[in-house]
Coordinates of C-alpha atoms in Angstrom, one line a residue:
Chain A
M1 CA 5.8 -3.2 24.9
S2 CA 3.4 -0.3 25.2
L3 CA -0.3 0.4 25.2
A4 CA -1.6 0.3 21.6
R5 CA -3.3 3.3 20.1
R6 CA -6.9 2.3 19.4
I7 CA -8.9 2.7 16.2
I8 CA -12.6 2.9 16.9
P9 CA -15.4 2.7 14.3
C10 CA -18.5 4.6 15.5
L11 CA -22.1 3.7 14.6
D12 CA -24.4 6.7 15.0
T13 CA -27.9 5.3 15.1
D14 CA -31.5 6.6 15.1
G15 CA -32.0 3.8 17.6
E16 CA -32.3 1.1 15.1
R17 CA -30.4 1.9 11.9
V18 CA -26.9 3.4 11.3
V19 CA -27.2 7.0 10.1
K20 CA -24.7 9.6 9.1
G21 CA -24.5 13.3 8.3
V22 CA -22.2 16.2 7.9
N23 CA -21.7 18.7 10.8
F24 CA -24.5 16.9 12.7
V25 CA -27.2 17.5 10.0
N26 CA -28.4 15.9 6.8
L27 CA -28.7 12.4 8.2
R28 CA -29.0 9.4 5.9
D29 CA -29.2 5.7 6.3
A30 CA -25.9 3.8 6.3
G31 CA -26.9 0.2 7.3
D32 CA -27.6 -2.4 9.9
P33 CA -25.6 -1.9 13.1
A34 CA -25.2 -5.6 13.8
A35 CA -23.9 -6.3 10.3
L36 CA -21.4 -3.4 10.5
A37 CA -20.3 -4.5 14.0
A38 CA -19.7 -8.1 12.8
R39 CA -17.6 -6.7 9.9
Y40 CA -15.5 -4.4 12.2
N41 CA -15.0 -7.1 14.7
I42 CA -13.3 -9.3 12.1
E43 CA -11.4 -6.5 10.3
G44 CA -9.5 -5.5 13.5
A45 CA -11.4 -2.7 15.2
D46 CA -10.1 -2.2 18.7
E47 CA -13.4 -1.2 20.1
L48 CA -16.8 -0.1 18.9
V49 CA -18.9 2.9 19.8
V50 CA -22.7 2.9 19.2
L51 CA -24.6 6.2 19.8
D52 CA -28.3 6.9 19.8
I53 CA -28.5 10.3 18.1
A54 CA -32.3 10.2 17.8
A55 CA -33.8 13.4 19.2
S56 CA -36.7 11.5 20.8
R57 CA -36.3 9.3 23.8
D58 CA -39.3 7.2 22.8
H59 CA -36.9 4.9 20.9
R60 CA -34.9 3.8 23.9
P61 CA -36.2 0.2 24.0
T62 CA -35.2 -0.1 20.3
F63 CA -31.7 1.2 21.1
L64 CA -31.3 -1.2 23.9
E65 CA -32.2 -4.0 21.5
T66 CA -29.7 -2.6 19.0
I67 CA -27.0 -2.8 21.8
R68 CA -27.9 -6.4 22.4
R69 CA -27.7 -7.3 18.7
V70 CA -24.3 -5.4 18.3
A71 CA -22.8 -6.9 21.5
A72 CA -23.7 -10.4 20.3
E73 CA -21.4 -9.9 17.3
L74 CA -18.3 -8.6 19.2
A75 CA -15.2 -10.1 20.9
I76 CA -14.0 -6.5 21.5
P77 CA -15.2 -3.8 23.9
L78 CA -18.4 -1.9 23.2
T79 CA -19.2 1.6 24.3
A80 CA -22.7 2.9 24.0
G81 CA -24.6 6.1 24.8
G82 CA -26.7 9.0 23.7
G83 CA -29.1 10.8 26.0
V84 CA -28.1 9.0 29.2
A85 CA -29.6 11.1 31.9
N86 CA -29.3 9.0 35.1
V87 CA -27.8 5.9 36.7
D88 CA -30.8 3.7 35.8
E89 CA -30.4 4.5 32.1
G90 CA -26.7 3.8 32.4
R91 CA -27.4 0.5 34.0
A92 CA -29.8 -0.5 31.2
I93 CA -27.2 0.2 28.6
L94 CA -24.5 -1.8 30.4
R95 CA -26.9 -4.7 31.1
A96 CA -27.8 -4.7 27.4
G97 CA -24.1 -5.6 26.7
A98 CA -22.1 -2.4 26.6
D99 CA -18.8 -2.3 28.6
K100 CA -18.7 1.5 28.9
L101 CA -21.3 4.3 28.5
T102 CA -21.0 7.8 27.2
V103 CA -22.6 10.8 28.8
N104 CA -22.8 14.3 27.4
T105 CA -25.7 16.7 27.8
A106 CA -26.9 15.4 31.2
A107 CA -23.4 15.6 32.7
I108 CA -23.1 19.3 31.8
R109 CA -26.4 20.0 33.5
S110 CA -25.3 18.0 36.5
P111 CA -21.7 17.0 36.8
A112 CA -22.7 14.9 39.9
L113 CA -24.1 12.4 37.4
L114 CA -20.5 11.5 36.5
T115 CA -19.7 10.9 40.1
A116 CA -22.8 8.7 40.6
L117 CA -22.1 6.6 37.5
A118 CA -18.4 6.2 38.5
A119 CA -19.5 5.1 42.0
E120 CA -21.9 2.6 40.6
F121 CA -20.0 1.1 37.6
G122 CA -16.4 2.3 38.1
S123 CA -14.6 5.2 36.3
Q124 CA -13.4 2.7 33.6
A125 CA -17.0 2.5 32.4
V126 CA -17.8 6.2 32.2
V127 CA -16.8 8.1 29.1
L128 CA -17.5 11.8 29.0
A129 CA -18.4 12.8 25.4
I130 CA -17.8 16.5 24.6
D131 CA -18.9 18.2 21.4
A132 CA -16.7 21.2 20.9
K133 CA -16.6 24.1 18.5
R134 CA -14.0 26.8 18.0
V135 CA -15.3 30.1 19.3
G136 CA -12.8 32.9 19.2
D137 CA -9.6 31.8 20.9
R138 CA -11.0 28.8 22.7
W139 CA -13.3 25.8 22.2
E140 CA -16.9 25.9 23.5
A141 CA -18.8 22.8 24.6
F142 CA -22.2 22.3 22.9
V143 CA -25.0 19.9 23.9
R144 CA -28.1 18.3 22.5
G145 CA -26.3 16.8 19.5
G146 CA -24.3 20.0 18.9
S147 CA -27.3 22.3 18.7
V148 CA -27.1 24.2 22.0
P149 CA -24.0 26.3 23.1
T150 CA -23.2 26.0 26.8
G151 CA -20.8 28.9 27.2
M152 CA -18.5 26.4 28.9
D153 CA -14.8 26.1 27.9
A154 CA -14.4 22.5 26.5
V155 CA -10.9 22.0 28.0
A156 CA -12.0 23.2 31.4
W157 CA -15.1 21.0 31.2
A158 CA -13.0 18.0 30.4
R159 CA -10.8 18.6 33.4
Q160 CA -13.8 19.0 35.7
G161 CA -15.5 15.9 34.2
V162 CA -12.4 13.8 35.1
D163 CA -12.3 15.2 38.6
C164 CA -16.0 14.2 38.9
G165 CA -15.3 10.6 37.9
A166 CA -15.1 10.3 34.1
G167 CA -12.5 7.6 33.1
E168 CA -12.2 8.6 29.5
I169 CA -12.9 11.6 27.2
L170 CA -14.4 11.4 23.8
I171 CA -13.8 14.8 22.2
T172 CA -15.6 15.5 19.0
S173 CA -14.7 18.6 16.9
M174 CA -17.9 20.0 15.5
D175 CA -15.8 22.1 13.1
K176 CA -14.3 18.9 11.6
D177 CA -17.1 16.4 12.0
G178 CA -18.1 14.9 8.6
T179 CA -15.7 17.1 6.7
R180 CA -12.9 14.5 6.0
S181 CA -10.3 17.3 6.4
G182 CA -8.3 15.7 9.3
F183 CA -8.8 15.6 13.0
D184 CA -8.7 18.8 15.1
C185 CA -5.2 18.2 16.5
P186 CA -4.9 21.5 18.5
L187 CA -8.3 20.7 20.3
T188 CA -7.4 17.1 20.9
A189 CA -3.9 18.0 22.2
A190 CA -5.3 20.7 24.5
I191 CA -7.8 18.2 26.0
S192 CA -5.1 15.5 26.2
R193 CA -2.7 17.8 28.1
A194 CA -5.4 18.8 30.5
V195 CA -6.5 15.4 31.7
S196 CA -4.9 12.2 33.0
V197 CA -7.4 9.8 31.5
P198 CA -7.3 8.4 27.9
V199 CA -8.6 10.7 25.2
I200 CA -10.5 9.5 22.1
A201 CA -10.4 12.0 19.1
S202 CA -13.4 12.3 16.9
G203 CA -14.4 14.3 13.8
G204 CA -12.6 14.8 10.5
A205 CA -11.0 11.4 10.0
D206 CA -9.7 10.9 6.4
T207 CA -6.5 9.4 5.2
P208 CA -4.1 7.3 7.2
E209 CA -1.9 10.4 7.5
T210 CA -4.7 12.2 9.4
F211 CA -4.7 9.3 12.0
L212 CA -0.9 9.6 12.3
E213 CA -1.3 13.3 13.0
V214 CA -3.9 12.9 15.7
F215 CA -1.8 10.3 17.5
S216 CA 1.4 12.4 17.3
E217 CA 0.4 16.2 17.2
G218 CA -3.0 15.5 18.8
R219 CA -1.6 13.3 21.6
A220 CA -4.7 11.1 21.2
D221 CA -4.9 7.6 22.8
A222 CA -7.6 6.5 20.4
A223 CA -9.2 7.8 17.2
L224 CA -12.8 7.4 16.2
A225 CA -14.3 7.5 12.7
A226 CA -17.6 6.5 11.0
S227 CA -18.2 7.1 7.3
I228 CA -14.7 6.4 6.0
F229 CA -15.1 2.9 7.5
H230 CA -18.8 2.4 6.7
D231 CA -18.2 3.4 3.0
S232 CA -15.0 1.3 2.8
I233 CA -13.0 4.4 1.9
Q234 CA -10.5 3.3 4.4
G235 CA -9.8 -0.4 5.4
L236 CA -9.0 -1.0 9.1
G237 CA -6.2 -3.5 8.2
D238 CA -4.5 -1.1 5.8
L239 CA -4.8 1.8 8.2
K240 CA -3.2 -0.2 11.1
R241 CA -0.4 -1.5 8.8
Y242 CA 0.4 2.1 7.8
L243 CA 0.4 3.3 11.4
G244 CA 2.6 0.4 12.5
Q245 CA 5.1 1.2 9.7
Q246 CA 5.2 4.8 11.0
G247 CA 6.1 3.6 14.5
V248 CA 2.7 4.0 16.2
P249 CA 2.0 1.1 18.5
V250 CA -1.1 -0.6 17.1
R251 CA -2.7 -4.1 17.5
Q252 CA -2.1 -5.7 14.1
T253 CA -4.8 -8.3 13.2
G254 CA -4.6 -10.8 10.4
Chain B
M1 CA -18.5 -30.5 31.1
N2 CA -20.2 -28.3 33.7
I3 CA -18.7 -24.8 33.8
A4 CA -20.3 -22.3 36.1
L5 CA -20.0 -18.5 36.0
V6 CA -20.2 -17.1 39.5
E7 CA -23.1 -14.7 39.5
Y8 CA -23.0 -12.0 42.2
G9 CA -25.2 -9.3 40.9
A10 CA -22.5 -7.4 38.9
G11 CA -19.8 -8.3 36.4
N12 CA -19.9 -9.0 32.7
L13 CA -21.5 -12.5 32.5
P14 CA -23.2 -12.2 29.1
S15 CA -20.0 -11.4 27.3
V16 CA -18.2 -14.3 28.9
E17 CA -21.1 -16.6 28.2
R18 CA -21.0 -15.5 24.5
A19 CA -17.3 -16.0 24.3
L20 CA -17.6 -19.6 25.7
S21 CA -20.5 -20.4 23.5
R22 CA -18.5 -19.4 20.4
L23 CA -16.0 -22.1 21.5
G24 CA -18.9 -24.5 21.6
V25 CA -18.8 -24.6 25.5
E26 CA -22.1 -24.4 27.4
S27 CA -22.0 -22.6 30.8
R28 CA -24.5 -21.9 33.5
R29 CA -24.7 -19.3 36.2
A30 CA -24.1 -20.1 39.8
S31 CA -25.4 -17.8 42.5
T32 CA -25.8 -20.2 45.5
P33 CA -23.4 -22.4 47.5
Q34 CA -25.2 -25.5 46.2
A35 CA -24.8 -24.4 42.6
L36 CA -21.0 -23.8 43.1
A37 CA -20.5 -27.2 44.7
G38 CA -21.6 -29.3 41.7
C39 CA -19.5 -28.0 38.8
D40 CA -16.3 -29.1 37.0
A41 CA -14.9 -25.6 36.7
L42 CA -15.7 -22.0 37.9
I43 CA -15.2 -18.6 36.3
L44 CA -15.3 -15.5 38.4
P45 CA -15.8 -12.5 36.0
G46 CA -15.5 -9.1 37.4
V47 CA -16.1 -5.4 36.6
G48 CA -16.5 -2.7 39.2
H49 CA -15.3 -2.3 42.7
F50 CA -13.3 -4.7 44.9
G51 CA -15.3 -4.0 48.1
A52 CA -18.6 -4.3 46.2
L53 CA -17.6 -7.6 44.8
M54 CA -16.5 -9.0 48.1
R55 CA -19.7 -7.8 49.9
S56 CA -21.9 -9.3 47.1
L57 CA -20.1 -12.7 47.5
G58 CA -20.5 -12.4 51.2
E59 CA -24.2 -11.6 51.1
R60 CA -24.8 -14.7 48.9
S61 CA -22.6 -16.8 51.2
L62 CA -20.3 -17.7 48.3
V63 CA -16.9 -16.8 49.9
D64 CA -16.3 -20.1 51.7
P65 CA -17.9 -22.3 49.0
L66 CA -15.5 -20.7 46.5
R67 CA -12.5 -21.3 48.7
E68 CA -13.6 -24.9 49.3
A69 CA -14.2 -25.7 45.7
V70 CA -10.7 -24.5 44.9
S71 CA -9.2 -26.5 47.7
R72 CA -11.0 -29.6 46.3
G73 CA -9.2 -29.0 43.0
T74 CA -12.0 -27.4 41.0
P75 CA -10.3 -25.2 38.3
L76 CA -11.1 -21.5 38.8
L77 CA -10.6 -18.7 36.3
G78 CA -10.7 -15.1 37.6
I79 CA -11.1 -12.3 35.1
C80 CA -10.0 -8.7 35.8
L81 CA -11.6 -7.8 39.2
G82 CA -12.0 -11.6 39.6
L83 CA -8.2 -11.8 39.6
Q84 CA -7.9 -9.0 42.2
A85 CA -10.5 -10.7 44.4
M86 CA -8.1 -13.7 44.8
F87 CA -5.7 -11.5 46.9
A88 CA -5.8 -10.7 50.6
T89 CA -6.6 -7.0 50.3
S90 CA -6.9 -4.1 47.9
D91 CA -6.0 -0.4 48.1
E92 CA -9.5 0.1 46.5
A93 CA -11.3 -1.1 49.6
P94 CA -8.8 -1.0 52.5
G95 CA -11.4 -2.5 55.0
D96 CA -12.5 -5.4 53.0
E97 CA -10.9 -8.9 52.9
G98 CA -10.4 -10.6 49.6
L99 CA -10.6 -14.4 49.0
A100 CA -7.0 -14.5 50.2
M101 CA -5.9 -17.4 47.9
F102 CA -2.8 -15.3 47.6
P103 CA -1.3 -13.4 50.6
Q104 CA -0.2 -10.3 48.6
K105 CA -2.3 -7.2 48.1
V106 CA -3.8 -5.3 45.1
S107 CA -2.4 -1.8 44.7
A108 CA -3.5 1.4 43.0
L109 CA -1.3 1.8 39.9
P110 CA 0.9 4.9 40.4
P111 CA -0.1 7.8 38.1
A112 CA 3.0 7.6 35.9
D113 CA 0.9 7.3 32.7
R114 CA -2.7 7.6 31.7
L115 CA -5.2 5.9 34.1
P116 CA -7.4 3.9 33.9
H117 CA -5.1 1.5 32.0
M118 CA -7.6 1.2 29.1
G119 CA -7.0 -0.6 25.9
W120 CA -4.8 -3.3 24.3
N121 CA -1.4 -4.1 25.7
Q122 CA 1.2 -6.9 25.4
L123 CA 2.5 -9.3 28.0
R124 CA 5.9 -10.1 29.4
R125 CA 6.2 -13.8 30.0
A126 CA 8.0 -14.8 33.2
R127 CA 7.2 -18.6 33.5
P128 CA 5.6 -21.3 31.4
S129 CA 1.9 -20.7 31.2
K130 CA -1.0 -23.1 30.4
L131 CA -3.4 -20.2 29.7
L132 CA -1.0 -18.7 27.1
E133 CA -0.3 -22.0 25.2
G134 CA -0.4 -21.3 21.5
V135 CA -0.7 -17.5 22.0
P136 CA 1.9 -15.5 20.0
Q137 CA 4.5 -13.7 22.2
D138 CA 3.5 -10.3 20.8
A139 CA -0.3 -10.7 21.2
Y140 CA -2.3 -7.8 22.5
F141 CA -5.0 -8.2 25.2
Y142 CA -7.7 -5.8 26.3
F143 CA -7.3 -4.2 29.8
A144 CA -9.6 -1.8 31.7
H145 CA -8.5 -1.2 35.3
S146 CA -6.7 1.2 37.7
Y147 CA -5.7 -1.3 40.3
A148 CA -3.4 -4.4 39.9
A149 CA -1.4 -7.0 41.8
L150 CA 2.2 -6.0 41.5
D151 CA 3.4 -9.3 42.9
A152 CA 2.1 -12.9 43.2
G153 CA 5.3 -14.7 43.9
E154 CA 5.7 -17.9 41.8
A155 CA 2.1 -17.7 40.6
G156 CA 2.8 -14.7 38.4
V157 CA 3.4 -16.2 35.0
A158 CA 3.0 -13.1 32.8
Y159 CA 3.3 -9.4 33.5
C160 CA 2.3 -6.2 31.8
D161 CA 3.9 -2.8 32.1
H162 CA 1.8 0.4 32.4
C163 CA 2.6 2.8 35.2
A164 CA 4.2 -0.2 37.0
S165 CA 4.9 -3.9 36.3
F166 CA 1.9 -5.9 37.4
V167 CA 0.6 -9.4 37.2
A168 CA -1.3 -10.0 34.0
V169 CA -1.6 -13.8 34.2
L170 CA -1.7 -15.8 37.4
E171 CA -1.5 -19.6 37.6
Q172 CA -1.1 -21.9 40.6
K173 CA -2.3 -25.5 40.5
N174 CA -6.0 -25.2 39.7
I175 CA -6.2 -21.4 40.1
F176 CA -6.0 -19.3 36.9
A177 CA -6.6 -15.6 36.4
T178 CA -6.1 -12.8 34.0
Q179 CA -6.0 -9.0 34.6
F180 CA -7.1 -8.5 31.0
H181 CA -10.5 -9.5 29.6
P182 CA -10.1 -12.6 27.4
E183 CA -13.8 -12.3 26.4
K184 CA -13.0 -8.9 24.9
S185 CA -9.6 -9.8 23.4
G186 CA -10.5 -11.1 20.0
P187 CA -9.1 -14.4 18.8
V188 CA -6.2 -14.5 21.3
G189 CA -8.6 -14.1 24.1
A190 CA -10.7 -17.0 22.8
Q191 CA -7.5 -19.0 22.8
V192 CA -7.0 -18.3 26.5
L193 CA -10.5 -19.3 27.4
S194 CA -10.1 -22.4 25.3
N195 CA -6.9 -23.3 27.2
F196 CA -8.8 -22.9 30.5
V197 CA -11.6 -25.1 29.3
R198 CA -9.0 -27.7 28.3
Q199 CA -7.4 -27.6 31.7
A200 CA -10.9 -27.9 33.3
G201 CA -11.6 -30.9 31.1
A202 CA -8.3 -32.5 32.0
K203 CA -9.2 -32.3 35.7
G204 CA -12.8 -33.2 35.4

């Protein structure tokens, strides 16, 4: 008996539609979020993440409606975020039906936001999302959808974020994102060793072997992927059967 | 049947309502002592902080009506923090009294593994359970918490192991509770809710 490693499909949305791109650019339409959510709920996703990656904040009411539509399809946990800058925006996302929220740019500007969110909703509802890129011999945290370098060391920032109240880390490798060349295991393992909270690895998902690697070498508690699931390149059921056969504790469904 | 979700200004009511509605069960929200008094079964969902939950119940004058409904035999299902609220005290809010349906306390899980305990885990059955009827032994349920009741005497019917052994399912007469979230636990979670509804129907 042990805690299962989680497989988490991610829906990047422009507020309303699922979009996808490579290395944070070249976005294209990939479907209706509620329809994808319904599919993943049945296929055995352990959780779903929905992110608003639209640059403009004008679409926030649309995104909240998207969260409501997605939540209505799910009997599994839902994490949502994108541009959350204060406690009120966090509350709106949770009220719309999310169980947890992600914060990124605003937390780097003001780590006290993590403390305020944790005090209001509990640490278990606060996921610190970090976009990291290899720079020299370390990983640097980037903000604003990966467009702006912060000069901050991603591993040190993860540790500080947890001290401030984050209950989970979602670490995205910008070098790997969209490349289908495997997760960034050294980055994920470095984050995982640095913090006591669960770590979700993101960026680079490809074959079932790449998931096995990120759970073993990468010490990830959960692995997130988007296009390989959206495009049915990888089935959730087949992936979990493979991981189970390899001795990774996973929740088998159906 | 008249099932009421106790509304105290926090918690995860919509997801519990949706899970019930998928079972074809209508529920309503109860936020006043009068609303609590006239129902066949009660659900106390919970997310957040032990002290905040108890203060919210207190501000709405719901603490005694909840205890009275339970002593009249009304079935009650506590979920996550709703389970923890049934105990006397919690490490999370040392000054605040719980509903004290059980004399033990809620403890901070020791940091032996990753915390919060977040994700899907299996149960260890200790006694026959009505809530777990028809649920496979190896089923996974969704947990998200850092505090837990380590002991509930004879009422502890299933346990989970993460950092420590803690009570995952609690049953005593008409009192039922789960540390996991049945409304977030896929088909097996739906089975648990359905089992509770059946218990409620049997009493009503």
